[in-house]
Amino acid sequence: MREVAVLGIGQTKVEEQWDKSLRELAGEAVLAALNDAHLSAVDAIYVGNMMSGSANKQQHLGAYIADWVGMRYAEALRIEAACSSGAAAFRNAVIAVASGALDSAIAVGVEKMTDSPGHEITAELATAADADYEVDQGLSFVAINALIMRRYLYEFGWKKDDFAPFSINAHANAVYNPFARFHEPLDEKGYQRAPMVADPINLMDASPMGDGSAAAVIVPVERIYRQPGVPLIKVAGSAGCTDTIAVHDRRDPLWLMGAERSAHKAYEQAGIGPEDIDVFELHDAFSIMAALSLEAAGFAERGQGPRLALDGEIRPNGRIPIATRGGLKARGHPVGATGMYQIVEVVQQLRGECGETQVPGAKIGMAQNIGGSGSNIFAHIFKAE
Ligand code: COA
């Protein structure tokens, strides 16, 4: 396999984008990424998306987007892995270019959720859970995560308010991200006052729905013309791992085995350990997922994720900065696009482009994207050289 790097990135704002079609959203991110890479076309487009068939009545996203961005004859296809569709698309693009099968590719994540009523999207999201044993019992994704969080509070003795710093950090960082859904800071009182959605998950523990798209151009390192002072962003690790689709089938419902294994495979490829990661864009779809991700990826002991948040270690100047551009909680979670937002944000950090929320001296970053309630997870490590 040859070494590959991210040459260009692009993203749209996450919001209710009723005035734009799915292809306009994806096109905006793809063209921005191509422009950033100083390229006009690539060999292939990998599209990460979860629900365009039902939410937008549009399938066949490969041809649909390739034509729109002026790459009518390029190879293109859609990849679906629920909320980790974006990182799944990126991983497939990386494999294609690293193997030598292609000389360049774009991975783009796109999702347009807000054209349909909320209850329809909630039902659509639930198709990523087990239809027979979870959804049939009336569970939604918020409800599944509420059960996990309730058990976590019981097992480890944390109070619900101990999770507030995850949301406060995400909202504080999103203030400075022009592409984020929310720009209002949150304080402890605001967290405590938030309406309950599914006890113990309140509105501030949950990521919002939204429309958005993010993209990255991947090329072999050997083809990059190095410019002095411009960091090369290498893909140092790329791995995926599945787990049971239903939470009750896991030996330990409070441990994200897919997150542990995908992170460790990526660490091994990169020749590093968790102690070397400067910035970690994790999958904080719910604040409980942020805690479980920190633990599974090796930053905290089992049951101790909230400690890092309470001690301020997840802030941009802390030991392991997370959600540095707002995370899923405040940048937003357009599901099939989210994995690509995380990757774009890690690249921004390693390029030193994050202004007020820049992690000082960031050289190595990880993005980890979770599909379902921990059932399909992709981890990517990037190194700035
Ligand atoms: N955080 C903060 N504010 C939020 C929010 C969130 N997660 N979700 C919605 N809001 C705000 C909206 O901006 C809106 O504010 P406004 O009145 O000032 O415009 C208000 O709350 C109502 O928005 P609405 O879209 O009607 O909210 P809702 O009550 O229909 O939905 C949730 C709220 C939390 C139920 C919904 O966002 C949700 O289901 N989130 C989880 C999505 C999910 O499961 N994703 C997959 C995870 S793997």
Short mmCIF file of C-alpha atoms and ligand atoms in Angstrom, two decimals:
data_model
loop_
_atom_site.label_atom_id
_atom_site.label_comp_id
_atom_site.label_asym_id
_atom_site.label_seq_id
_atom_site.Cartn_x
_atom_site.Cartn_y
_atom_site.Cartn_z
CA MET A 1 0.00 0.00 0.00
CA ARG A 2 1.29 3.51 -0.74
CA GLU A 3 1.06 6.41 1.66
CA VAL A 4 -1.86 8.77 1.06
CA ALA A 5 -2.66 12.29 2.22
CA VAL A 6 -5.55 14.73 2.36
CA LEU A 7 -4.85 17.45 -0.19
CA GLY A 8 -8.06 19.47 0.06
CA ILE A 9 -11.10 19.90 2.31
CA GLY A 10 -14.51 21.54 1.98
CA GLN A 11 -17.70 21.84 4.02
CA THR A 12 -21.07 23.58 4.15
CA LYS A 13 -22.70 25.12 7.18
CA VAL A 14 -24.87 22.68 9.13
CA GLU A 15 -28.38 24.09 9.33
CA GLU A 16 -31.86 23.74 7.88
CA GLN A 17 -30.97 24.14 4.22
CA TRP A 18 -34.42 24.10 2.67
CA ASP A 19 -33.31 26.20 -0.27
CA LYS A 20 -30.69 23.69 -1.43
CA SER A 21 -31.09 20.23 -2.93
CA LEU A 22 -29.01 17.24 -1.89
CA ARG A 23 -26.76 17.65 -4.94
CA GLU A 24 -26.29 21.37 -4.33
CA LEU A 25 -25.19 20.67 -0.77
CA ALA A 26 -22.78 17.89 -1.79
CA GLY A 27 -21.58 19.93 -4.76
CA GLU A 28 -20.70 22.88 -2.53
CA ALA A 29 -18.48 20.69 -0.32
CA VAL A 30 -16.89 18.78 -3.24
CA LEU A 31 -16.07 21.92 -5.24
CA ALA A 32 -14.66 23.62 -2.13
CA ALA A 33 -12.42 20.57 -1.49
CA LEU A 34 -11.25 20.46 -5.13
CA ASN A 35 -10.56 24.17 -5.05
CA ASP A 36 -8.59 23.77 -1.82
CA ALA A 37 -6.56 20.97 -3.49
CA HIS A 38 -6.04 23.06 -6.66
CA LEU A 39 -7.56 20.24 -8.74
CA SER A 40 -10.48 20.32 -11.16
CA ALA A 41 -11.36 16.60 -11.05
CA VAL A 42 -10.42 13.27 -9.43
CA ASP A 43 -10.70 9.64 -10.54
CA ALA A 44 -13.59 8.68 -8.25
CA ILE A 45 -16.19 9.99 -5.82
CA TYR A 46 -17.26 8.03 -2.73
CA VAL A 47 -20.48 9.38 -1.26
CA GLY A 48 -21.37 8.69 2.39
CA ASN A 49 -25.10 8.96 3.05
CA MET A 50 -27.65 7.20 5.21
CA MET A 51 -31.20 8.14 4.24
CA SER A 52 -31.51 9.92 0.89
CA GLY A 53 -33.85 7.27 -0.54
CA SER A 54 -36.54 7.88 2.05
CA ALA A 55 -35.84 11.45 3.20
CA ASN A 56 -35.11 12.98 -0.21
CA LYS A 57 -36.57 10.38 -2.61
CA GLN A 58 -33.18 10.23 -4.30
CA GLN A 59 -30.92 7.22 -4.56
CA HIS A 60 -28.05 6.57 -6.93
CA LEU A 61 -25.98 9.34 -5.39
CA GLY A 62 -22.76 8.43 -7.19
CA ALA A 63 -23.96 9.41 -10.67
CA TYR A 64 -26.22 12.16 -9.27
CA ILE A 65 -23.34 14.02 -7.61
CA ALA A 66 -20.59 13.22 -10.15
CA ASP A 67 -22.64 14.80 -12.94
CA TRP A 68 -23.52 17.86 -10.83
CA VAL A 69 -19.87 18.64 -9.99
CA GLY A 70 -18.76 18.32 -13.60
CA MET A 71 -17.24 14.83 -13.35
CA ARG A 72 -19.79 12.98 -15.50
CA TYR A 73 -17.47 10.12 -16.50
CA ALA A 74 -15.79 9.58 -13.11
CA GLU A 75 -16.32 6.36 -11.17
CA ALA A 76 -18.72 7.07 -8.29
CA LEU A 77 -20.85 5.24 -5.74
CA ARG A 78 -22.67 5.66 -2.45
CA ILE A 79 -21.62 3.94 0.78
CA GLU A 80 -23.98 3.39 3.69
CA ALA A 81 -23.03 2.53 7.27
CA ALA A 82 -25.73 4.45 9.19
CA CYS A 83 -24.22 7.41 11.10
CA SER A 84 -20.71 6.28 10.13
CA SER A 85 -21.41 6.47 6.38
CA GLY A 86 -19.11 9.51 6.03
CA ALA A 87 -16.02 7.84 7.51
CA ALA A 88 -16.90 4.60 5.67
CA ALA A 89 -16.78 6.54 2.39
CA PHE A 90 -13.44 8.07 3.40
CA ARG A 91 -11.99 4.66 4.30
CA ASN A 92 -13.01 3.20 0.93
CA ALA A 93 -11.48 6.16 -0.90
CA VAL A 94 -8.26 5.71 1.11
CA ILE A 95 -8.14 1.98 0.27
CA ALA A 96 -8.67 2.69 -3.44
CA VAL A 97 -5.89 5.29 -3.65
CA ALA A 98 -3.47 3.51 -1.30
CA SER A 99 -3.80 0.27 -3.27
CA GLY A 100 -2.86 2.01 -6.50
CA ALA A 101 -6.22 1.23 -8.12
CA LEU A 102 -6.94 4.97 -8.34
CA ASP A 103 -4.67 8.01 -8.38
CA SER A 104 -7.08 10.37 -6.66
CA ALA A 105 -10.49 10.28 -5.03
CA ILE A 106 -12.96 12.45 -3.17
CA ALA A 107 -14.91 11.25 -0.16
CA VAL A 108 -18.01 13.34 0.49
CA GLY A 109 -20.59 12.91 3.21
CA VAL A 110 -24.01 14.46 2.68
CA GLU A 111 -27.32 14.33 4.53
CA LYS A 112 -30.48 16.41 4.25
CA MET A 113 -32.70 15.62 7.22
CA THR A 114 -34.88 18.64 7.79
CA ASP A 115 -37.18 18.42 4.75
CA SER A 116 -39.19 15.71 6.52
CA PRO A 117 -41.09 15.99 9.83
CA GLY A 118 -39.01 15.09 12.91
CA HIS A 119 -41.00 11.95 13.73
CA GLU A 120 -40.31 10.53 10.25
CA ILE A 121 -36.58 11.16 10.59
CA THR A 122 -36.61 9.64 14.10
CA ALA A 123 -38.14 6.49 12.59
CA GLU A 124 -35.65 6.55 9.74
CA LEU A 125 -32.72 6.87 12.17
CA ALA A 126 -34.07 3.86 14.05
CA THR A 127 -33.58 1.70 10.95
CA ALA A 128 -29.92 1.62 12.01
CA ALA A 129 -30.92 -0.32 15.15
CA ASP A 130 -32.27 -3.89 15.31
CA ALA A 131 -35.75 -3.80 13.75
CA ASP A 132 -36.88 -7.08 15.36
CA TYR A 133 -35.58 -6.68 18.90
CA GLU A 134 -35.11 -2.95 19.52
CA VAL A 135 -37.30 -0.86 17.22
CA ASP A 136 -40.26 -3.25 17.48
CA GLN A 137 -40.28 -2.54 21.22
CA GLY A 138 -40.68 1.18 20.48
CA LEU A 139 -37.06 2.22 20.95
CA SER A 140 -35.65 5.25 19.14
CA PHE A 141 -31.96 6.19 19.13
CA VAL A 142 -32.50 8.70 21.91
CA ALA A 143 -34.22 5.98 23.95
CA ILE A 144 -31.44 3.42 23.36
CA ASN A 145 -28.84 5.95 24.48
CA ALA A 146 -30.99 6.89 27.48
CA LEU A 147 -30.99 3.24 28.60
CA ILE A 148 -27.20 3.09 28.21
CA MET A 149 -26.73 6.35 30.13
CA ARG A 150 -29.09 5.30 32.91
CA ARG A 151 -27.14 2.07 33.37
CA TYR A 152 -23.86 3.99 33.30
CA LEU A 153 -25.03 6.37 36.06
CA TYR A 154 -26.11 3.37 38.14
CA GLU A 155 -22.92 1.33 37.60
CA PHE A 156 -20.37 4.09 38.16
CA GLY A 157 -22.17 6.43 40.55
CA TRP A 158 -22.02 9.59 38.42
CA LYS A 159 -24.77 12.20 38.59
CA LYS A 160 -26.49 13.38 35.45
CA ASP A 161 -25.02 16.89 35.84
CA ASP A 162 -21.51 15.40 35.67
CA PHE A 163 -22.12 15.13 31.92
CA ALA A 164 -22.73 18.89 31.53
CA PRO A 165 -19.08 19.75 30.66
CA PHE A 166 -19.30 17.67 27.46
CA SER A 167 -22.12 19.86 26.13
CA ILE A 168 -20.67 23.09 27.53
CA ASN A 169 -17.31 22.43 25.82
CA ALA A 170 -18.99 21.57 22.50
CA HIS A 171 -21.14 24.72 22.52
CA ALA A 172 -18.20 26.91 23.61
CA ASN A 173 -16.12 25.68 20.67
CA ALA A 174 -18.96 25.95 18.13
CA VAL A 175 -19.21 29.70 18.80
CA TYR A 176 -16.04 30.09 16.70
CA ASN A 177 -16.94 27.67 13.90
CA PRO A 178 -18.77 29.44 11.06
CA PHE A 179 -19.97 26.06 9.75
CA ALA A 180 -21.60 25.03 13.04
CA ARG A 181 -25.36 24.74 13.59
CA PHE A 182 -25.33 26.56 16.97
CA HIS A 183 -23.32 29.62 18.00
CA GLU A 184 -24.74 30.19 21.48
CA PRO A 185 -22.57 29.27 24.47
CA LEU A 186 -24.09 27.04 27.13
CA ASP A 187 -23.57 27.20 30.90
CA GLU A 188 -24.38 24.77 33.68
CA LYS A 189 -27.76 26.38 34.39
CA GLY A 190 -28.69 26.14 30.71
CA TYR A 191 -27.79 22.44 30.76
CA GLN A 192 -29.84 21.81 33.90
CA ARG A 193 -32.86 23.71 32.56
CA ALA A 194 -32.93 21.88 29.21
CA PRO A 195 -36.14 19.91 28.61
CA MET A 196 -35.95 16.16 29.14
CA VAL A 197 -36.14 14.10 25.93
CA ALA A 198 -35.77 10.54 27.26
CA ASP A 199 -34.70 10.46 30.91
CA PRO A 200 -31.77 10.96 31.66
CA ILE A 201 -31.03 12.45 28.20
CA ASN A 202 -32.11 16.08 27.95
CA LEU A 203 -32.00 18.39 24.93
CA MET A 204 -28.41 19.40 25.77
CA ASP A 205 -27.20 15.79 25.89
CA ALA A 206 -28.44 15.19 22.34
CA SER A 207 -27.09 16.17 18.94
CA PRO A 208 -29.51 18.08 16.70
CA MET A 209 -30.71 17.06 13.27
CA GLY A 210 -29.44 19.16 10.37
CA ASP A 211 -28.49 19.35 6.70
CA GLY A 212 -24.89 19.49 5.59
CA SER A 213 -22.03 18.13 3.56
CA ALA A 214 -18.25 17.83 3.99
CA ALA A 215 -15.59 16.47 1.65
CA ALA A 216 -11.89 15.65 1.36
CA VAL A 217 -9.56 14.99 -1.59
CA ILE A 218 -7.22 12.00 -1.19
CA VAL A 219 -4.05 11.55 -3.25
CA PRO A 220 -0.85 9.50 -2.93
CA VAL A 221 1.89 11.26 -0.96
CA GLU A 222 4.33 10.67 -3.85
CA ARG A 223 2.22 12.93 -6.10
CA ILE A 224 2.15 15.90 -3.77
CA TYR A 225 4.32 18.88 -4.59
CA ARG A 226 5.57 20.00 -1.16
CA GLN A 227 5.44 23.70 -0.53
CA PRO A 228 7.61 25.11 2.23
CA GLY A 229 5.59 26.00 5.32
CA VAL A 230 2.51 24.04 4.18
CA PRO A 231 2.01 20.90 6.29
CA LEU A 232 1.38 17.60 4.55
CA ILE A 233 -1.58 15.83 6.19
CA LYS A 234 -0.88 12.10 5.95
CA VAL A 235 -3.47 9.40 6.61
CA ALA A 236 -1.43 7.44 9.16
CA GLY A 237 -4.13 4.96 10.22
CA SER A 238 -7.48 3.82 8.83
CA ALA A 239 -9.60 1.06 10.33
CA GLY A 240 -13.16 -0.16 10.74
CA CYS A 241 -14.80 -2.56 13.18
CA THR A 242 -18.34 -3.85 13.69
CA ASP A 243 -20.12 -4.99 16.85
CA THR A 244 -23.58 -6.50 17.47
CA ILE A 245 -26.35 -4.36 16.01
CA ALA A 246 -28.47 -4.66 19.19
CA VAL A 247 -27.03 -3.35 22.44
CA HIS A 248 -28.51 -6.19 24.56
CA ASP A 249 -26.43 -8.75 22.60
CA ARG A 250 -23.17 -7.24 23.88
CA ARG A 251 -21.27 -8.87 26.68
CA ASP A 252 -20.82 -5.38 28.16
CA PRO A 253 -23.36 -2.78 27.01
CA LEU A 254 -21.19 -0.06 28.57
CA TRP A 255 -18.12 -0.81 26.46
CA LEU A 256 -17.73 0.17 22.78
CA MET A 257 -15.69 -2.79 21.56
CA GLY A 258 -15.87 -1.50 17.97
CA ALA A 259 -14.40 1.82 19.13
CA GLU A 260 -11.62 0.09 21.05
CA ARG A 261 -10.68 -2.21 18.19
CA SER A 262 -10.88 0.35 15.39
CA ALA A 263 -8.81 2.84 17.43
CA HIS A 264 -6.20 0.22 18.30
CA LYS A 265 -5.89 -0.97 14.71
CA ALA A 266 -5.38 2.65 13.65
CA TYR A 267 -2.83 3.26 16.48
CA GLU A 268 -0.90 0.20 15.34
CA GLN A 269 -0.81 1.34 11.72
CA ALA A 270 0.34 4.80 12.78
CA GLY A 271 2.91 3.37 15.22
CA ILE A 272 1.53 5.42 18.10
CA GLY A 273 -0.66 5.10 21.21
CA PRO A 274 -3.44 7.23 22.69
CA GLU A 275 -0.84 9.30 24.56
CA ASP A 276 0.36 10.66 21.18
CA ILE A 277 -3.02 11.99 20.03
CA ASP A 278 -3.21 15.80 20.22
CA VAL A 279 -6.84 16.18 19.15
CA PHE A 280 -9.72 13.69 19.02
CA GLU A 281 -12.91 14.37 17.09
CA LEU A 282 -15.19 11.75 18.63
CA HIS A 283 -18.82 10.81 18.05
CA ASP A 284 -20.71 12.80 20.71
CA ALA A 285 -24.17 12.11 19.25
CA PHE A 286 -25.15 11.94 22.94
CA SER A 287 -22.99 12.98 25.88
CA ILE A 288 -22.89 9.35 27.05
CA MET A 289 -21.30 8.42 23.69
CA ALA A 290 -18.55 10.99 24.30
CA ALA A 291 -17.72 9.35 27.65
CA LEU A 292 -17.80 5.82 26.23
CA SER A 293 -15.65 6.85 23.24
CA LEU A 294 -12.96 8.40 25.47
CA GLU A 295 -12.83 5.18 27.47
CA ALA A 296 -12.81 2.75 24.53
CA ALA A 297 -10.15 4.68 22.62
CA GLY A 298 -7.83 4.52 25.63
CA PHE A 299 -8.05 8.01 27.18
CA ALA A 300 -9.84 7.02 30.39
CA GLU A 301 -10.48 3.91 32.46
CA ARG A 302 -13.84 2.16 32.16
CA GLY A 303 -16.46 4.33 33.87
CA GLN A 304 -14.15 7.36 34.15
CA GLY A 305 -14.89 9.33 30.94
CA PRO A 306 -16.77 12.12 32.77
CA ARG A 307 -13.72 12.77 34.97
CA LEU A 308 -11.76 14.09 31.96
CA ALA A 309 -14.63 16.43 31.13
CA LEU A 310 -15.07 17.64 34.74
CA ASP A 311 -11.32 18.33 34.99
CA GLY A 312 -11.36 20.47 31.82
CA GLU A 313 -9.09 18.01 29.96
CA ILE A 314 -11.36 17.92 26.90
CA ARG A 315 -11.04 21.65 26.16
CA PRO A 316 -8.75 22.88 23.36
CA ASN A 317 -5.92 23.45 25.87
CA GLY A 318 -6.56 20.23 27.81
CA ARG A 319 -4.95 16.79 27.70
CA ILE A 320 -7.32 15.39 25.06
CA PRO A 321 -9.29 18.10 23.24
CA ILE A 322 -12.59 16.88 21.75
CA ALA A 323 -15.41 18.51 19.77
CA THR A 324 -13.02 21.37 19.00
CA ARG A 325 -15.32 22.75 16.29
CA GLY A 326 -18.52 22.02 18.22
CA GLY A 327 -18.75 18.26 17.78
CA LEU A 328 -21.97 16.51 16.86
CA LYS A 329 -23.65 18.31 19.77
CA ALA A 330 -23.19 21.86 18.51
CA ARG A 331 -21.66 21.75 15.02
CA GLY A 332 -24.55 19.39 14.28
CA HIS A 333 -25.08 15.79 13.17
CA PRO A 334 -26.29 15.44 9.56
CA VAL A 335 -25.79 11.72 10.01
CA GLY A 336 -24.17 10.48 6.76
CA ALA A 337 -22.04 13.64 6.55
CA THR A 338 -20.79 13.67 10.15
CA GLY A 339 -17.77 11.39 9.66
CA MET A 340 -16.49 13.71 6.94
CA TYR A 341 -17.01 16.80 9.13
CA GLN A 342 -14.89 15.14 11.83
CA ILE A 343 -12.10 14.40 9.32
CA VAL A 344 -12.22 17.92 7.84
CA GLU A 345 -12.01 19.36 11.37
CA VAL A 346 -8.99 17.24 12.33
CA VAL A 347 -7.27 18.38 9.12
CA GLN A 348 -8.09 22.01 10.01
CA GLN A 349 -6.53 21.48 13.44
CA LEU A 350 -3.36 19.94 11.98
CA ARG A 351 -3.07 22.81 9.49
CA GLY A 352 -3.40 25.28 12.37
CA GLU A 353 -6.57 26.88 10.95
CA CYS A 354 -8.84 26.78 14.01
CA GLY A 355 -8.34 30.25 15.47
CA GLU A 356 -9.83 30.58 18.97
CA THR A 357 -10.20 26.80 19.38
CA GLN A 358 -6.86 25.84 17.87
CA VAL A 359 -5.14 23.05 19.82
CA PRO A 360 -1.64 24.44 20.42
CA GLY A 361 0.99 22.56 18.39
CA ALA A 362 -1.41 19.85 17.15
CA LYS A 363 0.51 17.35 14.99
CA ILE A 364 -1.47 14.10 15.32
CA GLY A 365 -5.27 13.86 15.32
CA MET A 366 -7.86 11.12 15.33
CA ALA A 367 -11.45 11.09 14.05
CA GLN A 368 -13.79 8.30 15.14
CA ASN A 369 -17.26 7.92 13.64
CA ILE A 370 -19.88 5.61 15.15
CA GLY A 371 -22.72 3.97 13.23
CA GLY A 372 -25.75 2.79 15.20
CA SER A 373 -25.30 2.51 18.94
CA GLY A 374 -21.70 1.33 18.52
CA SER A 375 -22.27 -1.26 15.79
CA ASN A 376 -20.03 0.01 12.97
CA ILE A 377 -17.11 2.23 13.84
CA PHE A 378 -14.34 3.79 11.74
CA ALA A 379 -11.20 5.41 13.13
CA HIS A 380 -8.73 7.55 11.17
CA ILE A 381 -5.44 8.98 12.36
CA PHE A 382 -3.79 11.92 10.61
CA LYS A 383 -0.23 13.21 10.99
CA ALA A 384 1.02 16.63 9.96
CA GLU A 385 4.53 16.53 8.48
N1 COA B 1 -29.49 20.88 21.13
C1 COA B 1 -29.83 22.18 21.30
N2 COA B 1 -30.92 22.74 20.74
C2 COA B 1 -31.69 21.95 19.97
C3 COA B 1 -31.39 20.59 19.75
C4 COA B 1 -30.25 20.07 20.37
N3 COA B 1 -29.90 18.78 20.20
N4 COA B 1 -32.33 20.06 18.94
C5 COA B 1 -33.20 21.04 18.67
N5 COA B 1 -32.81 22.18 19.27
C6 COA B 1 -33.49 23.47 19.26
C7 COA B 1 -33.84 23.92 17.87
O1 COA B 1 -32.82 24.73 17.31
C8 COA B 1 -35.09 24.73 18.11
O2 COA B 1 -34.73 25.99 18.63
P1 COA B 1 -35.55 27.31 18.24
O3 COA B 1 -36.94 27.06 18.76
O4 COA B 1 -34.82 28.40 18.96
O5 COA B 1 -35.49 27.40 16.75
C9 COA B 1 -35.78 23.97 19.24
O6 COA B 1 -34.73 23.27 19.92
C10 COA B 1 -36.83 23.00 18.75
O7 COA B 1 -36.29 22.28 17.66
P2 COA B 1 -36.96 20.96 17.08
O8 COA B 1 -36.26 20.59 15.82
O9 COA B 1 -38.44 21.16 17.04
O10 COA B 1 -36.59 19.92 18.21
P3 COA B 1 -37.26 18.55 18.52
O11 COA B 1 -37.83 18.65 19.88
O12 COA B 1 -38.13 18.12 17.39
O13 COA B 1 -35.98 17.56 18.51
C11 COA B 1 -34.41 16.16 19.58
C12 COA B 1 -35.05 17.57 19.52
C13 COA B 1 -33.29 16.18 20.60
C14 COA B 1 -35.46 15.15 19.95
C15 COA B 1 -33.84 15.83 18.16
O14 COA B 1 -32.90 16.80 17.80
C16 COA B 1 -33.21 14.46 18.13
O15 COA B 1 -33.91 13.48 17.97
N6 COA B 1 -31.87 14.38 18.22
C17 COA B 1 -31.15 13.12 18.15
C18 COA B 1 -30.93 12.75 16.72
C19 COA B 1 -30.36 11.38 16.62
O16 COA B 1 -30.83 10.42 17.22
N7 COA B 1 -29.32 11.22 15.79
C20 COA B 1 -28.67 9.95 15.58
C21 COA B 1 -27.77 9.67 16.70
S1 COA B 1 -26.83 8.21 16.48
#
